[in-house]
Amino acid sequence: MKKQFLTIITIFIIISVVLLMFFNINKKPKNSILNLEDEITLKADRLGFMWTDIVPNDDLNFKWIRTNTAPFRRDYLEPKKGFYDFSITDEFVRRAQEKNIHVLATIYPYPRWEQPDKDRYEKENFSLDNLSLWAPPEYKGPPKDLSSYKRFVKALVERYDGDGIDDMPGLKIPIKYWEIINEVESGYINSRKGKINQWFFNGTPEEYVQILKTSYEAIKESDKDAFVLNAGMSPIPTNDVSKLYHEFWGKVFEKGEDFMDIISVHSLKDDKVENFFQNLNRFYGKYVKNKPIWITEFSTKSIDDCLTGIITALNHANKIFLVSYFKMEGLPEDALTTALRDYDGNPTELYFPIKTLGLLLGNAQKIEKINNNAYKFYRDDSIIFALWKQSKLPEGINGKFIKISYNGSYEIIDSKDYEESTKVQYLVVTKDLEGFLKKFKNQLKNREDIEKMLPSKYYVGKKDRKEKKINKKAIPFFGIEEDFIQENDYASLSTEDIKNLGVGIVRTHGGPFVWENIEPKRGTFDFSLTDNVVKQAAKAGVTLLASLWPYAMWDQGNDESCRVGGKIDAMRGRIPDFRCMPKDMEEYRRFVKEMVERYDGDDDFGNQLISEEMKAIIKKNPVLFWEIDNEVDTGDNVEHAKFFVGSIKDYVVLLKNSYNAIKEVCAECNVVIAAPAGNIKSYYDQISSYRGDEYFDVYNIHVPVDDAQREISALKGQPIIYTEGVECGTLSLLKGILTSALLNVDSTIFCMALEKAKVDSKGGLDKFDSSKIGKYFLLYQDGSKTPAYHAAQNIVHELTGFTKVQQLMSGDINSFKVFFQNKNPVYVYYLGEGATSREYSPGFSDFVVKDLFGNEKRSNNMIMLEEGNAYFIEAKDKYNEMQKHSKQKDETKTTEKFAVTDKKICGDNYCTIEEANSNSCPQDCSGRSCGDGICDEVETKELCPQDCAV
């Protein structure tokens, strides 16, 4: 038995040995040419992108991504002290590892709850203010509690270290490289140069060393195998700031050398790579000579310098991260030059050169410098020479090899046929020329394939902002704010007042479409307040723009991080003081659908009780415009409370859920995005960066139009509602309306009908100046109408139905021509800033002029322009009759409005040159004032070239 057992064991061993020999014989040697296909398909380990999306890496086959300012930010990940929310970074890491992309994570240690004082960077000093993905945090001071910060870093690193303890669910590619902030010297330099902008860090070198040391210790305690990088050093300057630069970094290296494993540097703009490394070694050589160097931002000002710069830098740096993938408005010149896709997502002329370089050199294991214009790269499968500037064929190349141009074109040639080139070219020496080319062609793809894979869904450039498709005629131009809620502390317009005012749309800004009001507890609805608002709007004959406030206390809970502060809060008592994004988004969507279904005017009024009378009212007066929150880009300060507690990204989540819920029950409803309190362009670029422009139909603005004409012009052709910003005064109201019309804004909400006309016990305007009531508000405290009401009423009456506005003059006298489809133009006049009262001839005779408040006066040819007032004149029908008569009398002579002739026959309805210049025949030439700077209805280019030459 024992002998049989030994026999079986012996047979088993023999079989095992044979199998092992078989598999070893057929196993590909590690360095064999048979590894060629695997070698080329590997992602470029030496190259990466500084970006917040994996699209560039996936497109170009780069292995590394540097996150810079998002998403590894403490303000995102620790919204309140000790409470960690890694959902944002989890999603980012999941998307990266799906594409086998490795992360260099940049940590920003600034929590909002610890740093209440914002330090916004200035647009003039940093041109990336419109790119939310790159914008630095608003809070940039050193952590006040380093022990709390250390706990945060340990928790963050532990989640992504891959040790199986407290890891992110599904983690496959751990994060082993951590960079601590970015370009920290910039704020130090600016503060000492008297500039407000602190960019990425507002502190001293000693304070940064403390952050670096704390971060290093925390990272190593959680993951001893992780590597720490210093904040990326901006290029070494040679101008007047160099002393401050070296003062900062000298102290950091002196005291913090032991707390950085890898040196992070930036090579940008005009720096020649060789000069850059010479300067780095000159100033900081003793600190950096024994440490790996990563160029974590790289760009140049020319395409040729970009390619040669990367090739040269690969001889010095272990990894290189390119700065820009898409062209975006606001990027610096060097980033625009080296961008790989244009504003529409099409490949730039640098796209194929960079992709070619990455495929060929991105996994080189060894590099040798031949001369300044020639380098030798060693790979497992081949040796590749990179040459430019007429470099000769390197020694040792004999026979056939592959020549690949800078932009990816290729051919197999013999060494005797080699030709020098000023451009970069690659010479590939390998045993399997055809096999190498086959895989290279597959990876590079041809231009047609590249253009088919445009990643436009990831970015909306300046030329392809999503065009909104709505019926613009459905948006009345003139509107006011009124919530139809009668309260003792407020003077409020009646429905009759609104009807007499003549406006066509009312925005219910102060309520009542508040989740808390309509659903005071989960599942219990009360539409009585909103039903009354819809009923009052129907009586007033206006369209409703319903401001939807997504807050309910039973949803918000008692999360103190959601509570708003500020002494003044116009919404206090009207919406809850807790204003975070809805906690239970499914419940919120259900509420929105129930509310919109009730008021959208179709035959389905939702699941709640409703009277037949109310159904009939809604059928005739549906609510089809829904505004989602208000000024979500504001922050807390001493005086005012914010409307929304959260980031722009949070708001886009809210906007998306609101939009989808509304459209699910009402496809014809229009979703109006919350207007920004700040820069219009910056705000909408941030919204676009999170793809939020897919989730609204109408743009919304608040900034005074005369302060934002350029930003509004960028939205030309899009539907725009101007919900705040036009001052509800007298002349100021007219100016705002005319400017809005000139900019093709579709609707102007120009006044708050429901104004806080006395001290607001609910936290409103506690420093209100009652002397301004008559000028800026529609009602006095007793409810009687102010001059502003009468001015608004007259402006709406005069201008309702206009089709176009043209500005004729500006300066001491401002004049406008307002066109209508079914009546003569209306001319508007008012004095410029600082101009004194004067008489003026508008070029008409025997006309009626109305002032801003509706007072009428007949005049022969002059009007008295007074400060603070404006004047309206409608062109008379008789001018059209005179034009018609003159054309019928002599159509062969002229097609102008008045004939040109030297024959003076007064009374023939022809205004001759002599008559025009002498003013001797007013019956023929009335309505003209040659030389007044206005080309009037009855002037021609020939009769009055000084007015009508253009």
PDB file of N, CA and C in Angstrom, residues 157-165 167-168 171-175:
ATOM      1  N   VAL A 157      -6.586  59.909   3.105  1.00  0.00           N
ATOM      2  CA  VAL A 157      -5.575  58.991   2.564  1.00  0.00           C
ATOM      3  C   VAL A 157      -5.969  57.545   2.843  1.00  0.00           C
ATOM      4  N   GLU A 158      -6.490  57.296   4.031  1.00  0.00           N
ATOM      5  CA  GLU A 158      -6.906  55.936   4.386  1.00  0.00           C
ATOM      6  C   GLU A 158      -7.958  55.404   3.418  1.00  0.00           C
ATOM      7  N   ARG A 159      -8.834  56.285   2.939  1.00  0.00           N
ATOM      8  CA  ARG A 159      -9.917  55.850   2.048  1.00  0.00           C
ATOM      9  C   ARG A 159      -9.385  55.389   0.692  1.00  0.00           C
ATOM     10  N   TYR A 160      -8.243  55.924   0.270  1.00  0.00           N
ATOM     11  CA  TYR A 160      -7.770  55.625  -1.083  1.00  0.00           C
ATOM     12  C   TYR A 160      -6.392  54.944  -1.099  1.00  0.00           C
ATOM     13  N   ASP A 161      -5.934  54.384   0.057  1.00  0.00           N
ATOM     14  CA  ASP A 161      -4.586  53.797   0.083  1.00  0.00           C
ATOM     15  C   ASP A 161      -4.547  52.351  -0.377  1.00  0.00           C
ATOM     16  N   GLY A 162      -5.697  51.698  -0.491  1.00  0.00           N
ATOM     17  CA  GLY A 162      -5.737  50.337  -1.035  1.00  0.00           C
ATOM     18  C   GLY A 162      -5.286  49.251  -0.088  1.00  0.00           C
ATOM     19  N   ASP A 163      -5.273  49.516   1.238  1.00  0.00           N
ATOM     20  CA  ASP A 163      -4.827  48.485   2.176  1.00  0.00           C
ATOM     21  C   ASP A 163      -5.962  47.588   2.654  1.00  0.00           C
ATOM     22  N   GLY A 164      -7.178  47.836   2.154  1.00  0.00           N
ATOM     23  CA  GLY A 164      -8.316  47.011   2.539  1.00  0.00           C
ATOM     24  C   GLY A 164      -8.990  47.446   3.818  1.00  0.00           C
ATOM     25  N   ILE A 165      -8.480  48.492   4.462  1.00  0.00           N
ATOM     26  CA  ILE A 165      -9.067  49.007   5.703  1.00  0.00           C
ATOM     27  C   ILE A 165      -9.703  50.353   5.421  1.00  0.00           C
ATOM     28  N   ASP A 167     -11.341  51.406   3.042  1.00  0.00           N
ATOM     29  CA  ASP A 167     -11.141  51.868   1.659  1.00  0.00           C
ATOM     30  C   ASP A 167     -12.467  52.233   1.007  1.00  0.00           C
ATOM     31  N   MET A 168     -12.367  53.014  -0.038  1.00  0.00           N
ATOM     32  CA  MET A 168     -13.520  53.276  -0.883  1.00  0.00           C
ATOM     33  C   MET A 168     -14.036  51.951  -1.448  1.00  0.00           C
ATOM     34  N   LEU A 171     -12.438  50.113  -4.727  1.00  0.00           N
ATOM     35  CA  LEU A 171     -11.150  50.718  -5.071  1.00  0.00           C
ATOM     36  C   LEU A 171     -10.231  49.700  -5.731  1.00  0.00           C
ATOM     37  N   LYS A 172      -9.704  50.039  -6.896  1.00  0.00           N
ATOM     38  CA  LYS A 172      -8.798  49.153  -7.622  1.00  0.00           C
ATOM     39  C   LYS A 172      -7.417  49.767  -7.803  1.00  0.00           C
ATOM     40  N   ILE A 173      -7.382  51.084  -8.050  1.00  0.00           N
ATOM     41  CA  ILE A 173      -6.102  51.767  -8.237  1.00  0.00           C
ATOM     42  C   ILE A 173      -5.923  52.767  -7.092  1.00  0.00           C
ATOM     43  N   PRO A 174      -5.113  52.427  -6.098  1.00  0.00           N
ATOM     44  CA  PRO A 174      -4.942  53.328  -4.956  1.00  0.00           C
ATOM     45  C   PRO A 174      -4.294  54.652  -5.375  1.00  0.00           C
ATOM     46  N   ILE A 175      -4.499  55.669  -4.548  1.00  0.00           N
ATOM     47  CA  ILE A 175      -3.805  56.948  -4.734  1.00  0.00           C
ATOM     48  C   ILE A 175      -2.573  56.934  -3.845  1.00  0.00           C
TER      49      ILE A 175
END
